[in-house]
Coordinates of C-alpha atoms and ligand atoms in Angstrom, one line a residue:
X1 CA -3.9 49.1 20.4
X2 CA -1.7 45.8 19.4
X3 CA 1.0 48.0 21.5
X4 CA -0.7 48.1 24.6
X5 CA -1.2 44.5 25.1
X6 CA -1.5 45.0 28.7
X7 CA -4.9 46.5 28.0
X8 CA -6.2 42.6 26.9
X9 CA -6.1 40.5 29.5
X10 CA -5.7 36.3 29.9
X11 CA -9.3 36.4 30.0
X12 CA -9.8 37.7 26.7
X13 CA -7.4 36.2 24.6
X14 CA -9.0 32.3 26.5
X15 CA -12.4 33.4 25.0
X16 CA -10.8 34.0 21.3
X17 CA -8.6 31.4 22.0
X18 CA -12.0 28.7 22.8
X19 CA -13.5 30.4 19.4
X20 CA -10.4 29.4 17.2
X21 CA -10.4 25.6 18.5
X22 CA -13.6 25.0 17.8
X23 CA -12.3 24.8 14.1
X24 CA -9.3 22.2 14.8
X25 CA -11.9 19.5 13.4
X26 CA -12.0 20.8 10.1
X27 CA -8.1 20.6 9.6
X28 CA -6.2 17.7 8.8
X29 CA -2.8 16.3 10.0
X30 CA 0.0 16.2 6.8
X31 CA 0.7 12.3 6.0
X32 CA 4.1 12.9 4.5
X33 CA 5.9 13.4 7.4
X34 CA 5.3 10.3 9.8
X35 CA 6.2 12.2 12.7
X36 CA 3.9 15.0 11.7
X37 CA 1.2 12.8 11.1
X38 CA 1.5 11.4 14.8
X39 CA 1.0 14.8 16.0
X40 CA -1.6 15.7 18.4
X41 CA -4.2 17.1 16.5
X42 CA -5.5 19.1 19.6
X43 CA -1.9 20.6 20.9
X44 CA -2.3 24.6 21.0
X45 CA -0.4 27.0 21.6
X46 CA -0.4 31.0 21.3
X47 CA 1.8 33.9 22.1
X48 CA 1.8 37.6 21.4
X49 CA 4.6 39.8 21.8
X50 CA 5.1 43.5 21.5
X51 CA 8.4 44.9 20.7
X52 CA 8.8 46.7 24.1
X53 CA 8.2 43.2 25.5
X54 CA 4.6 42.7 26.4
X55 CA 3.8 39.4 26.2
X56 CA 1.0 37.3 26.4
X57 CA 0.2 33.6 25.8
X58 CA -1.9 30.6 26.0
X59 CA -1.4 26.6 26.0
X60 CA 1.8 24.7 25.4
X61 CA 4.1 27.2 24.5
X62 CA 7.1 25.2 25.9
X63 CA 6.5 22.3 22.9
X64 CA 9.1 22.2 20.8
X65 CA 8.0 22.1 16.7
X66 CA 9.6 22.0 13.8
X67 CA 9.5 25.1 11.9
X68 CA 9.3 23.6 8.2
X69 CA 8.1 26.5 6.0
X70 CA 8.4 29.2 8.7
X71 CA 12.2 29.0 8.5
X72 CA 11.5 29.9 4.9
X73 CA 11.3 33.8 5.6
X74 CA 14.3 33.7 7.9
X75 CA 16.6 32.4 5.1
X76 CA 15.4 35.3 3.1
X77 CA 16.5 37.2 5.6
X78 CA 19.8 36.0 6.7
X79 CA 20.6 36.1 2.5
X80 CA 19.6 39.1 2.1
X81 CA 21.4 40.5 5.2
X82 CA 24.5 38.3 3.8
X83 CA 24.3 39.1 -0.1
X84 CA 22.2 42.0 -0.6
X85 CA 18.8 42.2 -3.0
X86 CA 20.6 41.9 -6.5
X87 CA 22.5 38.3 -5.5
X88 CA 19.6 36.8 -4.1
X89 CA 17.2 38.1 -6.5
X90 CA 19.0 37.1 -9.5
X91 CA 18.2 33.5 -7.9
X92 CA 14.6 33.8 -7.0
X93 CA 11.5 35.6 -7.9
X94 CA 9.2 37.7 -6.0
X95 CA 5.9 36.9 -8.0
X96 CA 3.1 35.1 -5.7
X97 CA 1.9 31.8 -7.1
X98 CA -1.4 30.1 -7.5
X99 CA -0.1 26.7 -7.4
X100 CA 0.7 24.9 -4.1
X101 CA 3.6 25.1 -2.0
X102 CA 5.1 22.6 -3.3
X103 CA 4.1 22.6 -7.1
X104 CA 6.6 21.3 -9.9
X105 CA 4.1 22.5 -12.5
X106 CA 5.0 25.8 -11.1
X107 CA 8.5 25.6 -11.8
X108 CA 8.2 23.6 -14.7
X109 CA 5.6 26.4 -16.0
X110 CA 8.7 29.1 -15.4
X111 CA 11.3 26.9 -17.4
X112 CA 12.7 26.4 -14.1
X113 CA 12.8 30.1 -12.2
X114 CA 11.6 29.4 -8.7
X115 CA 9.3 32.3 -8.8
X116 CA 9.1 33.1 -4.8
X117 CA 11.2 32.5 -2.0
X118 CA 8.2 31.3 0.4
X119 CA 6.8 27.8 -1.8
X120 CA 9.9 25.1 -1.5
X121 CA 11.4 25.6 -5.3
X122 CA 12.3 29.0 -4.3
X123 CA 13.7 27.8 -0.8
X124 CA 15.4 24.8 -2.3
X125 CA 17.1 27.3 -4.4
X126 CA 18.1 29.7 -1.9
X127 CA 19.4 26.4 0.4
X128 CA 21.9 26.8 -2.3
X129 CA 23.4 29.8 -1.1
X130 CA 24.3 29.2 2.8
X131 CA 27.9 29.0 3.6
X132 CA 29.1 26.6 4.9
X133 CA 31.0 22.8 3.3
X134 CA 28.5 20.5 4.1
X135 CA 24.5 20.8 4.6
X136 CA 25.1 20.1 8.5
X137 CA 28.1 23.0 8.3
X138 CA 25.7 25.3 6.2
X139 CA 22.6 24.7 9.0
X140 CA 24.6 24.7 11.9
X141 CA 25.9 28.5 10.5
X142 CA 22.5 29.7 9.9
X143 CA 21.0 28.2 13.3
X144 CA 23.6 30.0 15.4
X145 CA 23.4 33.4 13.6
X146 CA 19.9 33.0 14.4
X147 CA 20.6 32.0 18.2
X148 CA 22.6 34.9 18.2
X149 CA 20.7 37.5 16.9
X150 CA 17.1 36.2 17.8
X151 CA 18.0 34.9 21.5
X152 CA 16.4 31.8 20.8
X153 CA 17.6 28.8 21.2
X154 CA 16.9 26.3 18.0
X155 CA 18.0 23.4 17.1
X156 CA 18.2 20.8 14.8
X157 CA 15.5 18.3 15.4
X158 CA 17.4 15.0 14.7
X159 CA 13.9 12.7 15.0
X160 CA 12.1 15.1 12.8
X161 CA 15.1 14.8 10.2
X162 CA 15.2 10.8 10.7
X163 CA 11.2 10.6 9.5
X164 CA 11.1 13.6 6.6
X165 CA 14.3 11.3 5.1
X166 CA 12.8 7.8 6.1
X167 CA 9.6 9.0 3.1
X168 CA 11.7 10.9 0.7
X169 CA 9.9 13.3 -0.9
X170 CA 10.0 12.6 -4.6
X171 CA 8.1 16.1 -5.2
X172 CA 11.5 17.8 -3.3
X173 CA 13.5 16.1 -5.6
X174 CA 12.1 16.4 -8.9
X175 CA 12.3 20.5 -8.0
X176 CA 15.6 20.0 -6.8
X177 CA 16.5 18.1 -10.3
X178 CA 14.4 21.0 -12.3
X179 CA 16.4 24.1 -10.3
X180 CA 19.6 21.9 -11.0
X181 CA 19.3 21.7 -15.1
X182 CA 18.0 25.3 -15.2
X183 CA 21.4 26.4 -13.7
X184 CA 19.9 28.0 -10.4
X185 CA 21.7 25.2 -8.1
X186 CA 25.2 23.4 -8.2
X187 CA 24.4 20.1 -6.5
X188 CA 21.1 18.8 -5.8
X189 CA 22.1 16.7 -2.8
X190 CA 23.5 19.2 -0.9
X191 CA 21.0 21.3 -1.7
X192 CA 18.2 19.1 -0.6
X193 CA 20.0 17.8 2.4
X194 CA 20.3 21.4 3.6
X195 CA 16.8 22.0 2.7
X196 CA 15.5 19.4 4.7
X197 CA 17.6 19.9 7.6
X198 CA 16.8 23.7 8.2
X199 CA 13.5 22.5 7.5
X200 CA 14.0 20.9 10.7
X201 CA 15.2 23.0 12.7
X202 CA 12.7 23.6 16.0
X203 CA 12.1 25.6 18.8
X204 CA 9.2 26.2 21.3
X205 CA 6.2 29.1 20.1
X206 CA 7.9 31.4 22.0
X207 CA 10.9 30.9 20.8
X208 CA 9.6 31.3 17.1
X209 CA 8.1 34.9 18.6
X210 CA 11.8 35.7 19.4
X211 CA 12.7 34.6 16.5
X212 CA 9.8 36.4 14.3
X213 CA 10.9 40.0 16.5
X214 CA 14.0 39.9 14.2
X215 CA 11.8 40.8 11.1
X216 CA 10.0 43.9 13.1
X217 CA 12.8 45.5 14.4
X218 CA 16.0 44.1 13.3
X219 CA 19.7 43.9 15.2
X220 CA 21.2 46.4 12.9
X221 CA 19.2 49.3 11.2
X222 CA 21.0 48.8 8.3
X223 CA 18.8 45.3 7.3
X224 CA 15.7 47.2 8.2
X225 CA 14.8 47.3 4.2
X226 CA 15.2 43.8 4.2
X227 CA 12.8 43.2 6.9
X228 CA 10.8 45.0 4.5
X229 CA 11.1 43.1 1.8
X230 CA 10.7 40.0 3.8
X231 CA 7.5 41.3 5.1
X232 CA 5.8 41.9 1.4
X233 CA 7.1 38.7 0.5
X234 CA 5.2 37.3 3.6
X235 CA 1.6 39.4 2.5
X236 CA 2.2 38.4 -1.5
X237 CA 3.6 34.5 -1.1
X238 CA 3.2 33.3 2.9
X239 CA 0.1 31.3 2.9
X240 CA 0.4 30.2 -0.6
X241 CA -2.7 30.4 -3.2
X242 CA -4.2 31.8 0.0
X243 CA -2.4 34.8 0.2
X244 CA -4.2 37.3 -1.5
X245 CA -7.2 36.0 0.7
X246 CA -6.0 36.3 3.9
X247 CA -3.5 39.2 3.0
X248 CA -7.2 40.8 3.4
X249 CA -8.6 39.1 6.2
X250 CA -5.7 39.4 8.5
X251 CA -4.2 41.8 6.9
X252 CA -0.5 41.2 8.2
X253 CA 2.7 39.6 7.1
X254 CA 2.0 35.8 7.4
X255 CA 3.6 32.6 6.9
X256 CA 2.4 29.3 7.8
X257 CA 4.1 25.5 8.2
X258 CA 2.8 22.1 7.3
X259 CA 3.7 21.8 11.2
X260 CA 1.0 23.8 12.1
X261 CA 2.8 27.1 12.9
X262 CA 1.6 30.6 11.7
X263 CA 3.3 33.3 12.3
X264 CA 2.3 37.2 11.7
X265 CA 4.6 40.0 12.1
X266 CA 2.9 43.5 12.7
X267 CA 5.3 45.8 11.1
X268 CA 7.0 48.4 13.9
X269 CA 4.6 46.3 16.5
X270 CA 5.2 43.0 17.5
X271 CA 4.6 39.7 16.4
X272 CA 1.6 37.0 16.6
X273 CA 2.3 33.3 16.8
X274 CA 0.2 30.5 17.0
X275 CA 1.0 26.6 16.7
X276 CA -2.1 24.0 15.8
X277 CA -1.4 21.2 13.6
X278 CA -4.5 20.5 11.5
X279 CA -4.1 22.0 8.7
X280 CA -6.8 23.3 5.7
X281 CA -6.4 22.6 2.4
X282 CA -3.6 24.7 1.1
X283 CA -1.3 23.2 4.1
X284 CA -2.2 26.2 6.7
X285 CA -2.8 25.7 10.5
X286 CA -7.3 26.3 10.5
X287 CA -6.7 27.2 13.7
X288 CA -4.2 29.3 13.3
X289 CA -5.4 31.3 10.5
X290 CA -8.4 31.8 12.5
X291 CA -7.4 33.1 15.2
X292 CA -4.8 35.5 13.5
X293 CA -8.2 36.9 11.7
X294 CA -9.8 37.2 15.3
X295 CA -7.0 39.0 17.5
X296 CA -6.4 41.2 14.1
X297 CA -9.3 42.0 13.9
X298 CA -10.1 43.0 17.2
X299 CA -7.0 44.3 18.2
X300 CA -6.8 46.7 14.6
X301 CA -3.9 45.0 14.0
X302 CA -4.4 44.8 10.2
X303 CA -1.8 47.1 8.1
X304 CA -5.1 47.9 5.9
X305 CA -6.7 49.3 9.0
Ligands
LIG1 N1 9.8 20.5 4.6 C1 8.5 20.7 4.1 C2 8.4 20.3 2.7 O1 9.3 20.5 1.9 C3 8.1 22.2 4.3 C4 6.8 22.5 3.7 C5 5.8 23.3 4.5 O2 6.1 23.6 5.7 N2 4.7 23.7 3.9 O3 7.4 19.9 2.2

């Protein structure tokens, strides 16, 4: 059904779309960010995409966002693509967690094994392991394979960057410092810096949907089992203690940013993005989760169905 988008028209999606908003009051904006926390609380934007290119969308899909935690799958990716499962997984875990996203009781509770590549020890980790001299070297690399392959066109949000360093996140660090004396990272600095810049690297909604068509069908059949793996990862870890919860009522591969962005892949279909900035407790776009539940739902997009 999710393959014949054709077959749901503007119309349609407007009246699901109308249902989800209703909910944007219930979220709230992150204050760690001082950009993020100026956001417009009622920006929206939606856009489906099928791998043989239908697309459909709704609202201001040309804003460009941040992608924050949704770049966290595509570094899993692009290491996995780059090192194969053994070197990355000898670095990070694949256990969900029930802490939040960005929990140093998590870490600390794992002597200092980031137990999943989608909360930010296990991404600060794997920040560790981009090529590259220097964190702008090691982002810029990433950013254009990514370019390349996902016929997007991101870039580093300097702004963004300016305001997540002006508030230094002491959480960030005290991870960084933990991953550093347990031996899973070199040089904290770096790390973080590189971290925080691919953290900010932004696009518009549709050019996450580009982007999030790399994990469906990738450009060489040979990382297809990675996209795999990145996918479980997604269900298991994604949205955080919320997971398992969602992994139910959506029913896809899901992750979610403190900027408001949630994407969901439908393996060998297409993808699902949406982009609302309040955010529920957990740190996931309200609006965003809702509406993933909705089109799922309706369009039997749910892997479970
Ligand atoms: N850069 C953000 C942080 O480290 C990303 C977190 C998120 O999107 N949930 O807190």
């Amino acid at each position: 059904m999710f393959n014949n988008l054709s077959n749901i028209n503007q119309q349609q999606l407007k009246v699901w779309v109308e249902e989800a908003l209703a909910q944007t009051k219930s979220g709230n904006l992150p204050t760690y960010i001082p950009l993020l926390a100026e956001a417009n609380p009622n920006s929206f934007a939606v856009v489906l995409r099928s791998l043989d290119n239908h697309i459909l969308s709704l609202g201001d899909v040309e804003t460009k966002v941040p992608l924050m935690s949704v770049i966290k799958p595509f570094l899993l990716f692009y290491l996995l693509s780059k090192f194969g499962n053994e070197f990355v997984f000898n670095i990070v875990g694949k256990e969900p967690s029930e802490k939040p996203f960005n929990s140093l009781e998590q870490l600390e509770a794992d002597g200092g094994w980031p137990i999943n590549p989608m909360i930010n020890s296990g991404a600060i980790a794997l920040s560790s392991l981009l090529p590259g001299n220097t964190a702008t070297e090691r982002c810029k690399n990433f950013c254009s394979w990514f370019n390349n392959y996902g016929i997007c066109k991101l870039f580093l949000d300097e702004n963004m960057l300016a305001s997540v360093r002006s508030l230094p996140n002491q959480n960030n660090r005290a991870i960084a410092q933990k991953l550093l004396e347990s031996g899973y990272i070199k040089d904290a600095e770096i790390t973080l810096d590189t971290y925080n810049q691919i953290c900010c690297l932004s696009g518009s909604i549709f050019d996450v949907a580009n982007l999030g068509i790399l994990l469906v069908k990738p450009p060489n059949s040979e990382w297809k089992k990675y996209c795999l793996t990145v996918q479980e990862l997604m269900t298991t870890c994604g949205l955080y203690e919320a997971s398992s919860r969602y992994a139910l009522e959506i029913g896809i591969p899901t992750k979610s940013s403190v900027s408001g962005i949630v994407l969901g892949v439908v393996p060998t279909v297409g993808v699902i993005v949406c982009y609302s900035p309040p955010l529920d407790r957990q740190g996931n776009s309200v609006v965003g989760l809702f509406l993933l539940e909705v089109i799922s739902r309706n369009l039997d997009s749910s892997v479970f169905c």
